[in-house]
Coordinates of C-alpha atoms (C1' of nucleotides) in Angstrom, one line a residue:
Chain C
M1008 CA 93.4 119.2 131.6
T1009 CA 94.2 116.9 134.4
K1010 CA 95.0 114.4 131.7
S1011 CA 97.4 116.6 129.9
R1012 CA 99.2 117.3 133.2
V1013 CA 99.6 113.6 133.8
V1014 CA 101.0 113.2 130.3
N1015 CA 103.5 115.9 130.9
L1016 CA 104.6 114.5 134.2
D1017 CA 105.0 111.1 132.5
E1018 CA 107.2 112.7 129.9
L1019 CA 109.4 114.4 132.5
R1020 CA 109.8 111.0 134.1
A1021 CA 110.5 109.3 130.7
H1022 CA 114.3 109.3 130.7
C1023 CA 116.0 106.7 128.6
Q1024 CA 117.1 104.9 131.7
K1025 CA 113.5 104.3 132.7
C1026 CA 112.0 103.9 129.3
S1027 CA 110.8 100.4 128.5
L1028 CA 111.5 101.0 124.9
Y1029 CA 115.1 102.0 125.0
R1030 CA 116.3 98.6 124.0
L1031 CA 114.4 99.0 120.8
C1032 CA 115.4 102.5 119.8
M1033 CA 118.8 102.7 121.5
P1034 CA 121.8 100.5 121.4
M1035 CA 122.3 97.6 123.8
G1036 CA 125.1 97.5 126.2
L1037 CA 125.5 101.3 126.6
E1038 CA 127.2 102.3 129.7
Q1039 CA 125.3 104.3 132.3
G1040 CA 127.3 107.4 131.5
D1041 CA 126.7 107.1 127.8
L1042 CA 123.0 106.6 128.3
E1043 CA 122.9 109.8 130.3
R1044 CA 124.7 111.7 127.7
L1045 CA 122.3 110.5 125.1
D1046 CA 119.4 111.3 127.4
R1047 CA 120.6 114.9 127.7
I1048 CA 120.3 115.7 124.1
I1049 CA 116.7 114.4 123.8
H1050 CA 113.7 116.7 123.9
R1051 CA 110.4 115.3 124.9
R1052 CA 107.8 117.0 122.8
R1053 CA 104.2 117.5 123.6
P1054 CA 102.0 114.7 122.3
V1055 CA 100.9 114.8 118.6
E1056 CA 97.2 114.3 118.4
K1057 CA 95.6 112.0 115.9
G1058 CA 95.6 113.5 112.5
E1059 CA 98.3 116.0 113.3
Y1060 CA 101.7 115.9 111.6
L1061 CA 105.0 115.2 113.3
Y1062 CA 106.7 116.6 110.2
R1063 CA 105.8 117.2 106.6
L1064 CA 107.2 116.6 103.2
G1065 CA 109.5 119.5 102.4
D1066 CA 110.1 120.6 106.0
P1067 CA 113.7 121.3 106.9
F1068 CA 115.3 118.4 108.6
Q1069 CA 116.5 119.0 112.1
S1070 CA 115.8 115.9 114.1
V1071 CA 115.0 112.3 114.1
Y1072 CA 112.2 111.1 116.3
A1073 CA 111.9 108.1 118.5
L1074 CA 108.3 107.0 118.8
R1075 CA 107.4 106.4 122.5
A1076 CA 103.7 105.7 122.3
G1077 CA 101.0 105.6 119.7
S1078 CA 101.4 104.9 116.0
L1079 CA 101.8 106.9 112.8
K1080 CA 102.0 106.6 109.1
T1081 CA 104.7 108.1 106.8
F1082 CA 103.8 108.9 103.2
T1083 CA 104.9 110.9 100.2
T1084 CA 102.7 113.0 98.0
N1085 CA 103.2 113.2 94.3
H1086 CA 102.6 116.3 92.2
E1087 CA 99.0 115.3 91.6
G1088 CA 98.4 115.2 95.3
H1089 CA 98.1 111.5 95.5
E1090 CA 99.3 110.1 98.8
Q1091 CA 101.5 107.0 98.9
I1092 CA 102.0 105.4 102.3
I1093 CA 105.5 104.2 102.9
G1094 CA 105.0 102.6 106.3
F1095 CA 103.3 102.5 109.7
H1096 CA 105.3 103.0 112.8
L1097 CA 105.1 101.5 116.2
P1098 CA 106.7 102.5 119.6
G1099 CA 110.5 102.1 119.7
E1100 CA 111.0 103.0 116.0
L1101 CA 113.1 105.9 114.8
L1102 CA 111.6 108.2 112.2
G1103 CA 113.0 110.7 109.7
L1104 CA 116.2 108.9 108.8
D1105 CA 115.4 109.2 105.2
A1106 CA 115.9 112.9 105.4
I1107 CA 119.5 112.9 106.4
A1108 CA 120.9 113.1 102.9
G1109 CA 118.9 116.0 101.6
R1110 CA 118.4 117.8 104.9
V1111 CA 114.8 118.0 104.0
H1112 CA 111.9 115.7 104.9
V1113 CA 110.9 113.5 101.9
T1114 CA 107.9 112.0 103.7
S1115 CA 105.2 113.3 105.9
A1116 CA 104.5 111.7 109.3
K1117 CA 100.9 111.8 110.5
A1118 CA 99.6 110.5 113.8
L1119 CA 97.1 107.6 113.6
E1120 CA 96.4 108.1 117.2
T1121 CA 97.8 110.3 120.0
V1122 CA 101.5 109.9 119.8
S1123 CA 104.4 110.9 122.0
V1124 CA 107.9 111.1 120.7
C1125 CA 111.4 111.9 121.8
E1126 CA 113.1 114.4 119.5
L1127 CA 116.8 113.8 118.8
P1128 CA 118.5 116.8 117.2
F1129 CA 120.4 115.2 114.5
E1130 CA 123.6 117.3 114.7
R1131 CA 124.0 116.4 118.4
L1132 CA 123.2 112.8 117.7
E1133 CA 125.9 112.7 115.0
E1134 CA 128.5 114.2 117.4
L1135 CA 127.6 111.7 120.0
S1136 CA 127.8 108.9 117.6
L1137 CA 131.4 109.8 117.0
Q1138 CA 132.1 109.4 120.7
I1139 CA 130.0 106.4 121.4
P1140 CA 130.9 103.5 119.0
G1141 CA 127.8 101.5 119.9
L1142 CA 125.6 104.4 118.9
Q1143 CA 127.2 104.8 115.5
R1144 CA 126.8 101.1 114.9
H1145 CA 123.2 101.2 116.1
L1146 CA 122.3 104.1 113.8
L1147 CA 123.8 102.2 110.8
S1148 CA 122.0 99.1 111.8
L1149 CA 118.6 100.8 112.1
M1150 CA 118.9 102.2 108.7
S1151 CA 120.1 98.9 107.3
E1152 CA 117.1 97.2 108.8
E1153 CA 114.8 99.8 107.3
L1154 CA 116.4 99.1 103.9
Q1155 CA 115.8 95.4 104.4
H1156 CA 112.3 96.0 105.3
E1157 CA 111.7 98.1 102.2
H1158 CA 113.2 95.3 100.1
C1159 CA 110.5 93.0 101.4
H1160 CA 107.9 95.6 100.7
L1161 CA 109.2 96.0 97.2
A1162 CA 109.0 92.3 96.5
V1163 CA 105.4 92.2 97.8
L1164 CA 104.3 95.1 95.6
A1165 CA 106.1 93.8 92.5
R1166 CA 104.8 90.3 92.5
A1167 CA 102.6 89.1 95.2
P1168 CA 98.9 88.3 94.7
V1169 CA 96.5 90.2 96.9
E1170 CA 96.1 87.5 99.5
S1171 CA 99.9 87.3 100.1
R1172 CA 100.1 91.0 100.4
L1173 CA 97.6 91.2 103.2
A1174 CA 98.9 88.1 104.9
S1175 CA 102.4 89.6 104.7
F1176 CA 101.2 92.8 106.2
L1177 CA 99.4 91.1 109.1
C1178 CA 102.3 88.7 109.8
Q1179 CA 104.7 91.7 109.9
L1180 CA 102.4 93.5 112.3
S1181 CA 102.1 90.4 114.4
D1182 CA 105.9 90.1 114.6
R1183 CA 106.3 93.7 115.6
F1184 CA 103.7 93.5 118.3
R1185 CA 105.4 90.4 119.7
A1186 CA 108.7 92.1 119.7
R1187 CA 107.2 94.8 121.9
G1188 CA 105.7 92.4 124.3
Y1189 CA 102.2 92.5 123.1
S1190 CA 100.1 89.7 121.8
A1191 CA 101.1 88.5 118.4
T1192 CA 97.6 87.2 117.6
D1193 CA 95.3 89.7 119.2
F1194 CA 95.6 93.3 118.4
N1195 CA 94.0 96.5 117.1
L1196 CA 94.7 98.1 113.8
S1197 CA 95.3 101.8 114.2
M1198 CA 95.0 102.5 110.5
S1199 CA 92.0 102.5 108.3
R1200 CA 91.3 100.0 105.6
N1201 CA 92.0 102.7 103.1
D1202 CA 95.5 103.2 104.5
I1203 CA 96.2 99.4 104.4
A1204 CA 95.0 99.3 100.8
N1205 CA 97.2 102.3 99.9
L1206 CA 100.3 100.7 101.5
L1207 CA 99.8 97.4 99.7
G1208 CA 98.9 99.0 96.4
M1209 CA 95.4 97.8 96.1
A1210 CA 91.8 98.9 96.4
V1211 CA 89.9 99.3 99.7
E1212 CA 87.2 97.0 98.5
T1213 CA 89.8 94.3 97.9
I1214 CA 91.1 94.6 101.5
S1215 CA 87.6 94.4 102.8
R1216 CA 86.8 91.3 100.7
L1217 CA 90.0 89.6 101.8
F1218 CA 89.3 90.2 105.5
S1219 CA 86.0 88.5 105.0
Q1220 CA 87.6 85.7 103.0
F1221 CA 90.3 85.1 105.6
Q1222 CA 87.6 85.0 108.2
D1223 CA 85.6 82.5 106.3
Q1224 CA 88.7 80.3 105.9
G1225 CA 89.2 80.4 109.6
L1226 CA 92.5 82.2 109.4
L1227 CA 91.4 85.0 111.6
Q1228 CA 88.5 87.0 113.1
V1229 CA 88.1 90.7 112.4
E1230 CA 85.7 93.1 113.8
R1231 CA 86.2 96.7 112.8
K1232 CA 89.7 97.5 114.1
H1233 CA 90.2 94.4 116.2
V1234 CA 92.0 91.4 114.7
L1235 CA 92.3 88.0 116.3
I1236 CA 94.6 85.7 114.3
R1237 CA 93.4 82.1 114.6
D1238 CA 95.9 80.4 112.3
L1239 CA 99.2 82.2 112.2
P1240 CA 101.2 79.5 110.4
A1241 CA 98.7 79.4 107.6
L1242 CA 98.9 83.2 107.3
Q1243 CA 102.7 83.0 107.3
A1244 CA 102.6 80.4 104.6
L1245 CA 100.6 82.8 102.5
A1246 CA 103.0 85.6 103.3
N1247 CA 106.1 83.7 102.7
R1248 CA 105.4 83.5 99.1
C1249 CA 107.2 86.9 99.0
N1250 CA 109.7 87.1 101.8
P1251 CA 113.3 86.4 101.0
D1252 CA 114.5 83.0 101.8
I1253 CA 117.9 83.4 103.5
R1254 CA 118.6 79.8 104.4
G1255 CA 116.9 78.9 101.2
E1256 CA 117.7 77.8 97.7
S1257 CA 120.1 75.3 99.3
A1258 CA 118.6 72.4 97.4
L1259 CA 119.2 74.3 94.1
N1260 CA 122.4 76.1 94.4
R1261 CA 124.3 75.2 97.5
Q1262 CA 124.5 71.4 97.4
E1263 CA 128.0 70.9 98.7
N1264 CA 127.8 67.3 100.0
Chain H
M1245 CA 146.5 87.2 79.7
T1246 CA 148.1 90.4 78.7
K1247 CA 144.7 91.9 79.2
S1248 CA 144.4 90.6 82.7
R1249 CA 147.8 92.0 83.5
V1250 CA 146.7 95.4 82.3
V1251 CA 143.6 95.3 84.5
N1252 CA 145.7 94.4 87.5
L1253 CA 148.1 97.3 86.9
D1254 CA 145.1 99.5 86.6
E1255 CA 143.9 98.4 89.9
L1256 CA 147.1 99.0 91.6
R1257 CA 147.0 102.5 90.2
A1258 CA 143.5 103.0 91.3
H1259 CA 143.9 104.7 94.6
C1260 CA 141.1 106.9 95.9
Q1261 CA 143.2 109.9 95.3
K1262 CA 143.3 109.1 91.6
C1263 CA 139.9 107.6 91.2
S1264 CA 137.5 109.7 89.1
L1265 CA 134.6 108.3 91.1
Y1266 CA 135.6 109.1 94.6
R1267 CA 133.5 112.1 94.8
L1268 CA 130.5 109.8 94.3
C1269 CA 131.4 107.0 96.7
M1270 CA 133.4 109.0 99.2
P1271 CA 132.8 112.1 101.2
M1272 CA 133.7 115.5 99.8
G1273 CA 136.2 117.7 101.5
L1274 CA 138.3 114.9 103.1
E1275 CA 141.8 116.0 103.9
Q1276 CA 144.6 114.3 102.1
G1277 CA 145.6 112.4 105.2
D1278 CA 142.1 111.1 105.7
L1279 CA 141.8 110.0 102.1
E1280 CA 145.0 108.0 102.5
R1281 CA 143.8 106.3 105.6
L1282 CA 140.7 105.4 103.8
D1283 CA 142.6 104.2 100.9
R1284 CA 144.7 101.9 103.1
I1285 CA 141.8 99.8 104.2
I1286 CA 140.5 99.2 100.7
H1287 CA 141.1 96.0 98.9
R1288 CA 141.0 96.0 95.1
R1289 CA 139.4 92.7 94.1
R1290 CA 139.9 90.9 90.8
P1291 CA 137.1 91.8 88.3
V1292 CA 133.8 90.0 88.6
E1293 CA 132.8 88.6 85.2
K1294 CA 129.3 88.9 83.7
G1295 CA 127.0 86.5 85.4
E1296 CA 129.2 86.0 88.4
Y1297 CA 128.2 87.0 91.9
L1298 CA 129.8 89.6 94.1
Y1299 CA 127.9 88.2 97.0
R1300 CA 124.9 86.0 97.6
L1301 CA 121.9 86.0 99.7
G1302 CA 122.9 84.3 103.0
D1303 CA 126.6 85.0 102.7
P1304 CA 128.2 86.3 105.9
F1305 CA 128.6 90.1 105.7
Q1306 CA 132.2 91.3 105.9
S1307 CA 132.5 94.2 103.6
V1308 CA 130.7 96.8 101.6
Y1309 CA 131.7 97.3 98.0
A1310 CA 132.2 100.4 96.0
L1311 CA 131.5 99.8 92.3
R1312 CA 134.4 101.1 90.1
A1313 CA 133.4 100.0 86.7
G1314 CA 130.6 97.9 85.1
S1315 CA 127.1 97.4 86.4
L1316 CA 125.3 94.8 88.5
K1317 CA 121.9 93.9 89.8
T1318 CA 120.9 93.1 93.4
F1319 CA 117.9 90.8 94.0
T1320 CA 116.3 88.7 96.7
T1321 CA 115.0 85.1 96.1
N1322 CA 111.9 83.9 97.8
H1323 CA 111.4 80.4 99.0
E1324 CA 109.9 79.4 95.8
G1325 CA 113.0 80.5 94.0
H1326 CA 111.5 83.5 92.4
E1327 CA 114.0 86.3 91.9
Q1328 CA 112.9 89.9 92.8
I1329 CA 115.3 92.5 91.5
I1330 CA 115.8 95.4 94.0
G1331 CA 118.0 97.6 91.9
F1332 CA 120.6 98.1 89.3
H1333 CA 123.9 99.7 90.3
L1334 CA 126.3 101.9 88.5
P1335 CA 129.9 103.0 89.1
G1336 CA 130.4 105.1 92.2
E1337 CA 127.7 103.3 94.2
L1338 CA 128.2 101.5 97.5
L1339 CA 126.7 98.0 97.8
G1340 CA 125.8 95.8 100.7
L1341 CA 124.7 98.4 103.2
D1342 CA 121.5 96.5 103.8
A1343 CA 123.5 93.7 105.4
I1344 CA 124.8 95.7 108.3
A1345 CA 122.0 94.9 110.6
G1346 CA 121.9 91.2 110.3
R1347 CA 125.6 90.6 109.5
V1348 CA 124.4 88.5 106.6
H1349 CA 123.6 89.5 103.0
V1350 CA 119.9 89.8 102.3
T1351 CA 120.3 90.2 98.6
S1352 CA 122.5 88.7 95.9
A1353 CA 124.6 90.9 93.7
K1354 CA 125.2 89.6 90.2
A1355 CA 127.4 91.3 87.5
L1356 CA 125.5 92.4 84.4
E1357 CA 128.9 93.0 82.7
T1358 CA 132.5 92.8 83.8
V1359 CA 132.7 94.6 87.1
S1360 CA 135.5 95.9 89.2
V1361 CA 135.0 96.9 92.8
C1362 CA 136.8 98.2 95.8
E1363 CA 136.2 96.1 98.9
L1364 CA 135.8 98.0 102.2
P1365 CA 136.0 95.7 105.2
F1366 CA 133.1 97.0 107.3
E1367 CA 134.7 96.7 110.7
R1368 CA 137.6 98.9 109.6
L1369 CA 135.2 101.3 107.8
E1370 CA 133.3 101.6 111.0
E1371 CA 136.4 102.4 113.1
L1372 CA 137.5 104.9 110.6
S1373 CA 134.1 106.6 110.6
L1374 CA 134.5 107.2 114.3
Q1375 CA 137.7 109.1 113.5
I1376 CA 136.7 111.0 110.4
P1377 CA 133.4 112.9 111.0
G1378 CA 132.9 113.5 107.3
L1379 CA 133.0 109.8 106.7
Q1380 CA 130.3 108.9 109.3
R1381 CA 128.1 111.6 107.9
H1382 CA 128.7 110.3 104.4
L1383 CA 127.8 106.8 105.2
L1384 CA 124.6 107.9 106.9
S1385 CA 123.8 110.1 103.9
L1386 CA 124.3 107.3 101.4
M1387 CA 122.0 105.0 103.3
S1388 CA 119.5 107.8 103.6
E1389 CA 119.6 108.3 99.9
E1390 CA 119.1 104.7 99.3
L1391 CA 116.0 104.8 101.5
Q1392 CA 114.7 107.8 99.6
H1393 CA 115.2 106.0 96.4
E1394 CA 113.4 102.9 97.5
H1395 CA 110.5 105.1 98.6
C1396 CA 110.1 106.3 95.0
H1397 CA 110.4 102.7 93.8
L1398 CA 107.6 101.7 96.2
A1399 CA 105.4 104.5 95.0
V1400 CA 106.0 103.4 91.4
L1401 CA 105.1 99.8 92.1
A1402 CA 102.1 100.6 94.3
R1403 CA 100.3 102.9 91.9
A1404 CA 101.8 103.8 88.7
P1405 CA 100.4 102.6 85.3
V1406 CA 103.0 100.7 83.2
E1407 CA 103.9 103.7 81.0
S1408 CA 104.9 105.7 84.1
R1409 CA 106.9 102.9 85.5
L1410 CA 109.1 102.5 82.4
A1411 CA 109.3 106.3 82.0
S1412 CA 110.4 106.6 85.6
F1413 CA 113.0 103.9 85.2
L1414 CA 114.4 105.5 82.1
C1415 CA 114.5 109.0 83.6
Q1416 CA 116.2 107.7 86.7
L1417 CA 118.9 106.0 84.5
S1418 CA 119.3 109.1 82.5
D1419 CA 119.9 111.2 85.7
R1420 CA 122.4 108.7 87.0
F1421 CA 124.3 108.7 83.7
R1422 CA 124.4 112.5 83.7
A1423 CA 125.7 112.5 87.3
R1424 CA 128.6 110.3 86.1
G1425 CA 129.4 112.6 83.2
Y1426 CA 127.9 110.4 80.5
S1427 CA 125.2 111.4 78.1
A1428 CA 121.7 111.6 79.7
T1429 CA 120.0 110.9 76.4
D1430 CA 122.1 108.3 74.7
F1431 CA 123.1 105.2 76.5
N1432 CA 123.2 101.4 76.6
L1433 CA 121.1 99.2 78.8
S1434 CA 123.3 96.6 80.5
M1435 CA 120.2 94.6 81.7
S1436 CA 117.8 92.5 79.8
R1437 CA 114.2 93.3 79.2
N1438 CA 113.4 90.6 81.6
D1439 CA 115.3 92.3 84.3
I1440 CA 113.6 95.6 83.7
A1441 CA 110.3 93.9 83.8
N1442 CA 111.1 92.2 87.0
L1443 CA 112.3 95.4 88.7
L1444 CA 109.1 97.2 87.6
G1445 CA 106.8 94.4 88.5
M1446 CA 105.5 93.7 85.1
A1447 CA 105.7 91.2 82.2
V1448 CA 108.5 91.2 79.6
E1449 CA 106.0 91.5 76.8
T1450 CA 104.7 94.7 78.3
I1451 CA 108.2 96.2 78.4
S1452 CA 108.7 95.3 74.8
R1453 CA 105.3 96.8 73.8
L1454 CA 106.0 100.0 75.7
F1455 CA 109.4 100.5 74.0
S1456 CA 107.7 100.2 70.7
Q1457 CA 104.9 102.5 71.8
F1458 CA 107.4 105.1 73.1
Q1459 CA 109.3 104.9 69.9
D1460 CA 106.1 105.4 67.9
Q1461 CA 105.2 108.4 70.0
G1462 CA 108.7 109.9 69.2
L1463 CA 109.8 109.8 72.8
L1464 CA 112.8 107.7 72.1
Q1465 CA 114.6 105.3 69.8
V1466 CA 115.6 101.9 70.9
E1467 CA 117.6 99.3 69.2
R1468 CA 118.4 96.3 71.2
K1469 CA 120.4 97.6 74.2
H1470 CA 120.8 101.1 72.8
V1471 CA 118.5 103.9 73.9
L1472 CA 118.4 107.3 72.5
I1473 CA 116.0 109.6 74.3
R1474 CA 114.3 112.1 72.0
D1475 CA 111.9 113.9 74.3
L1476 CA 113.2 113.8 77.8
P1477 CA 110.7 116.3 79.2
A1478 CA 107.8 114.3 77.9
L1479 CA 109.3 111.2 79.5
Q1480 CA 109.7 113.0 82.7
A1481 CA 106.2 114.2 82.6
L1482 CA 105.1 110.6 82.4
A1483 CA 107.4 109.6 85.2
N1484 CA 106.5 112.5 87.5
R1485 CA 103.1 111.0 88.0
C1486 CA 104.8 109.0 90.8
N1487 CA 107.8 110.9 92.2
P1488 CA 107.3 112.9 95.4
D1489 CA 106.6 116.5 95.0
I1490 CA 108.8 118.3 97.5
R1491 CA 108.0 121.9 96.7
G1492 CA 104.5 120.8 96.0
E1493 CA 101.1 120.8 97.5
S1494 CA 101.7 124.4 98.3
A1495 CA 98.5 125.5 96.7
L1496 CA 96.5 123.1 98.8
N1497 CA 98.0 123.0 102.3
R1498 CA 100.6 125.8 102.6
Q1499 CA 98.8 128.9 101.7
E1500 CA 100.2 131.3 104.2
N1501 CA 99.6 134.7 102.5
Chain Z
dT577 C1' 129.1 78.6 57.9
dC578 C1' 125.3 76.4 60.3
dG579 C1' 122.3 75.5 63.9
dC580 C1' 121.3 76.1 68.6
dT581 C1' 120.0 79.0 72.6
dG582 C1' 118.3 82.6 74.9
dG583 C1' 116.5 87.1 74.4
dT584 C1' 112.9 89.9 72.0
dT585 C1' 108.8 91.1 69.6
dT586 C1' 104.0 90.7 68.1
dG587 C1' 99.4 89.0 68.3
dA588 C1' 95.2 86.7 70.7
dT589 C1' 93.0 85.6 74.8
dC590 C1' 92.0 85.8 79.6
dC591 C1' 91.5 87.0 84.4
dA592 C1' 92.7 89.2 88.9
dG593 C1' 91.6 92.9 90.8
dA594 C1' 90.1 97.8 89.9
dT595 C1' 86.2 100.6 89.4
dC596 C1' 81.5 101.8 89.9
dA597 C1' 77.4 101.7 92.7
dA598 C1' 74.9 101.5 96.8
dA599 C1' 73.6 100.0 101.2
dG600 C1' 75.1 99.6 106.1
dA601 C1' 78.0 100.7 110.2
dT602 C1' 80.4 104.2 113.3
dC603 C1' 81.7 108.3 114.9
dG604 C1' 82.3 113.1 116.2
dG605 C1' 79.8 117.4 116.8
dC606 C1' 76.0 119.9 118.4
Chain U
dG354 C1' 70.3 111.6 121.1
dC355 C1' 70.2 113.1 116.4
dC356 C1' 72.5 114.0 111.9
dG357 C1' 75.8 114.4 108.6
dA358 C1' 80.3 112.7 107.4
dT359 C1' 83.3 109.1 107.0
dC360 C1' 84.5 104.4 106.9
dT361 C1' 83.3 99.6 105.7
dT362 C1' 81.1 96.0 103.3
dT363 C1' 79.0 93.7 99.5
dG364 C1' 77.6 93.1 94.7
dA365 C1' 78.0 93.9 89.5
dT366 C1' 80.8 95.2 85.9
dC367 C1' 84.9 96.4 83.3
dT368 C1' 89.7 96.6 81.9
dG369 C1' 94.8 96.9 82.1
dG370 C1' 98.1 94.1 81.8
dA371 C1' 99.3 89.1 82.5
dT372 C1' 99.5 84.9 80.2
dC373 C1' 99.7 81.9 76.3
dA374 C1' 101.5 81.0 71.7
dA375 C1' 104.5 81.6 68.1
dA376 C1' 107.5 83.8 65.1
dC377 C1' 111.9 86.3 64.9
dC378 C1' 116.6 87.5 65.6
dA379 C1' 121.4 88.0 67.4
dG380 C1' 125.2 85.9 69.2
dC381 C1' 128.1 82.1 69.7
dG382 C1' 130.3 77.6 69.8
dA383 C1' 131.4 73.8 66.9

DNA sequence: TCGCTGGTTTGATCCAGATCAAAGATCGGC
DNA sequence: GCCGATCTTTGATCTGGATCAAACCAGCGA
């Protein structure tokens, strides 16, 4: 009880201006006035407890959600009831953008731990984006980033051997933690082995074996949810077998000298 | 020569107002004036011949492209030079949206046959989107659709057995041809078996065997590039093993009576 | 027209990783 | 603090689809 009251007070206090995450979920260089206008359309929802849904596949689309604290997974469900995880989400990320086109949610979002979110009614966000150029650009950028990210995920699923898949997953998590000011090498996994396996298109047993293998090779230490990366470069080398090589292929196709 | 002059004349004539595709690539219900403003920022580029690039991974991002005729593939290249196809694109689609965030192309786009495109300088498109609400919404919708589509692709790659993958690919093509007013059951593949295999994360040999198998089962007829679908429902049944089930899971989770 | 090249098919073999099975850990509820 | 449920690990086996090998075929430039 006391706890829930504290959370609520926190939420009331959590205006964009004070929020440590706004540089992740909202555009840089917004004027004070714009930030306030933005802040005014945002609802702070009560926390979503572990295992609860923020939204479900098929729900009408009203809002996008900025994740303030906690983490969650998004997934689709096919007609046989099989769940396919699309991604895990960390504070500062915007959820639900894939529902804009059809005005209906095409994924479900389930909390992996207690989650608090800011709800942004999409109609109002759209109006505001017409008035604040930086906001429009930011929305487009966020979606573009999401597309890029899914491209990488596609490449991993299409080709990569299992070691690269897990390495890629861990490196990506590491990057995202770093970007949020947390340790890039020492963190906790909020998702189960099962969820990781699902995301990466492999069997739980394989995940488990790979964690052991990586540990034996001195790449990392795992104990239950806790991961300590010991050799990030080596892990990145494994991962890079998939990621696109932007500077790359110079030797092959771009020799201009 | 004569031919190229004809093409150029065609292009000059090809304003949005006259273009049979604008309802695909551009927003519905735009006023005449808005359509003209839009039309004014568009460059018609000379055709891109088969095998040529519209843009390459690493190129600075200036414009998005609306495909007018022909088809192309987008792919990334990893640091070992392996190509991973992200998708095939048909007339009416907008390309390059994934480069907005980083201002650099993260995929390459290569023509599968002679292609003509409208080039939309992104800065101007962005400005215009601030002035034409329908345009902003349309851009967001297009990206949202692209996200949705990639979710399906992820699900296919993560789980689906090879038959479902190919069935899913064919059904999707079929839908897209239908949406463009072409036959949904009788069409030509502009991409090689190799490209299909790459997209679907499998070996060419497997694609070839599956085409034979589907033909033996009476699902379709293939001869070289030409496909005639004989039993679309059966093909869809195979494919649906992956696609998200929006109305679905009602029996399990939504019993409210 | 011929012969080369790259795409496609078909067959035989092999292996990465799934599946099956079962024993530990952990955790939440009472 | 106990107990069942759930998650994780480890080992043994099996198999879908990759890989290897080779014939085949269409298109095209000389």
